[in-house]
């Protein structure tokens, strides 16, 4: 079940200047879409990547390891 009252808060000042951020959640994750919306505005970066792992709950690495790895590899390859 989702945590309906969770609201993302702005990160520490140093985190707000991060050059890139990857947010991943499972389609059936307890981390709700509303939670992620708060993170989109909390991180002060135009380089925000957001991915939903279809068919997964919170543990996408265990549920669809190959897909999870492809997303992470693609993200880091942008900066390699």
CSV table of C-alpha atoms in Angstrom, one decimal:
chain,number,residue,atom,x,y,z
A,1,UNK,CA,0.0,0.0,0.0
A,2,UNK,CA,1.1,3.5,-0.7
A,3,UNK,CA,2.2,5.9,2.0
A,4,UNK,CA,-0.4,8.6,1.2
A,5,UNK,CA,0.8,11.3,3.6
A,6,UNK,CA,4.5,11.2,2.5
A,7,UNK,CA,5.6,14.5,0.9
A,8,UNK,CA,9.0,15.0,-0.7
A,9,UNK,CA,11.0,17.7,0.9
A,10,UNK,CA,13.8,19.8,-0.7
A,11,UNK,CA,17.2,18.1,-0.3
A,12,UNK,CA,20.1,19.7,1.4
A,13,UNK,CA,21.5,22.8,-0.3
A,14,UNK,CA,24.4,20.7,-1.8
A,15,UNK,CA,22.0,18.1,-3.2
A,16,UNK,CA,19.9,20.8,-5.0
A,17,UNK,CA,22.9,21.6,-7.2
A,18,UNK,CA,23.5,18.0,-8.4
A,19,UNK,CA,24.1,17.8,-12.1
A,20,UNK,CA,21.8,14.8,-12.6
A,21,UNK,CA,19.3,12.8,-10.7
A,22,UNK,CA,17.7,9.4,-11.5
A,23,UNK,CA,14.4,8.6,-9.8
A,24,UNK,CA,13.1,5.0,-10.3
A,25,UNK,CA,9.9,3.5,-8.9
A,26,UNK,CA,7.9,0.4,-9.5
A,27,UNK,CA,4.6,0.5,-11.2
A,28,UNK,CA,3.0,-1.0,-8.0
A,29,UNK,CA,5.5,0.7,-5.6
A,30,UNK,CA,4.5,2.0,-2.2
A,31,UNK,CA,6.3,5.2,-3.3
A,32,UNK,CA,3.4,6.8,-5.0
A,33,UNK,CA,3.3,9.0,-8.1
A,34,UNK,CA,2.4,11.9,-5.9
A,35,UNK,CA,5.6,11.4,-3.9
A,36,UNK,CA,7.6,11.5,-7.0
A,37,UNK,CA,6.0,14.7,-8.2
A,38,UNK,CA,7.3,16.3,-5.1
A,39,UNK,CA,10.8,15.2,-5.9
A,40,UNK,CA,10.6,16.6,-9.4
A,41,UNK,CA,10.2,20.1,-8.0
A,42,UNK,CA,12.5,19.5,-5.0
A,43,UNK,CA,15.6,18.7,-7.1
A,44,UNK,CA,16.8,21.9,-8.8
A,45,UNK,CA,18.1,20.3,-12.0
A,46,UNK,CA,17.1,20.2,-15.6
A,47,UNK,CA,18.8,16.8,-15.8
A,48,UNK,CA,16.2,14.8,-13.9
A,49,UNK,CA,15.5,11.3,-15.2
A,50,UNK,CA,12.4,9.5,-14.1
A,51,UNK,CA,11.6,5.9,-14.8
A,52,UNK,CA,8.7,3.7,-13.8
A,53,UNK,CA,9.5,0.0,-13.9
A,54,UNK,CA,6.4,-1.7,-15.3
A,55,UNK,CA,5.1,-4.7,-13.5
A,56,UNK,CA,7.3,-4.1,-10.4
A,57,UNK,CA,6.7,-3.1,-6.8
A,58,UNK,CA,9.4,-1.5,-4.7
A,59,UNK,CA,12.2,-4.0,-5.5
A,60,UNK,CA,12.7,-3.7,-9.2
A,61,UNK,CA,16.3,-4.9,-9.0
A,62,UNK,CA,15.0,-8.3,-7.8
A,63,UNK,CA,11.8,-8.4,-9.8
A,64,UNK,CA,13.2,-7.4,-13.2
A,65,UNK,CA,16.9,-7.3,-12.8
A,66,UNK,CA,17.8,-7.0,-16.5
A,67,UNK,CA,15.4,-4.1,-17.0
A,68,UNK,CA,16.7,-2.4,-13.9
A,69,UNK,CA,20.3,-2.9,-15.0
A,70,UNK,CA,19.6,-1.5,-18.5
A,71,UNK,CA,18.1,1.7,-17.0
A,72,UNK,CA,21.0,2.2,-14.6
A,73,UNK,CA,23.5,1.4,-17.3
A,74,UNK,CA,21.9,3.8,-19.8
A,75,UNK,CA,21.8,6.6,-17.1
A,76,UNK,CA,25.5,6.3,-16.2
A,77,UNK,CA,26.6,5.8,-19.9
A,78,UNK,CA,25.4,9.4,-20.5
A,79,UNK,CA,28.2,10.6,-18.2
A,80,UNK,CA,30.9,8.0,-19.1
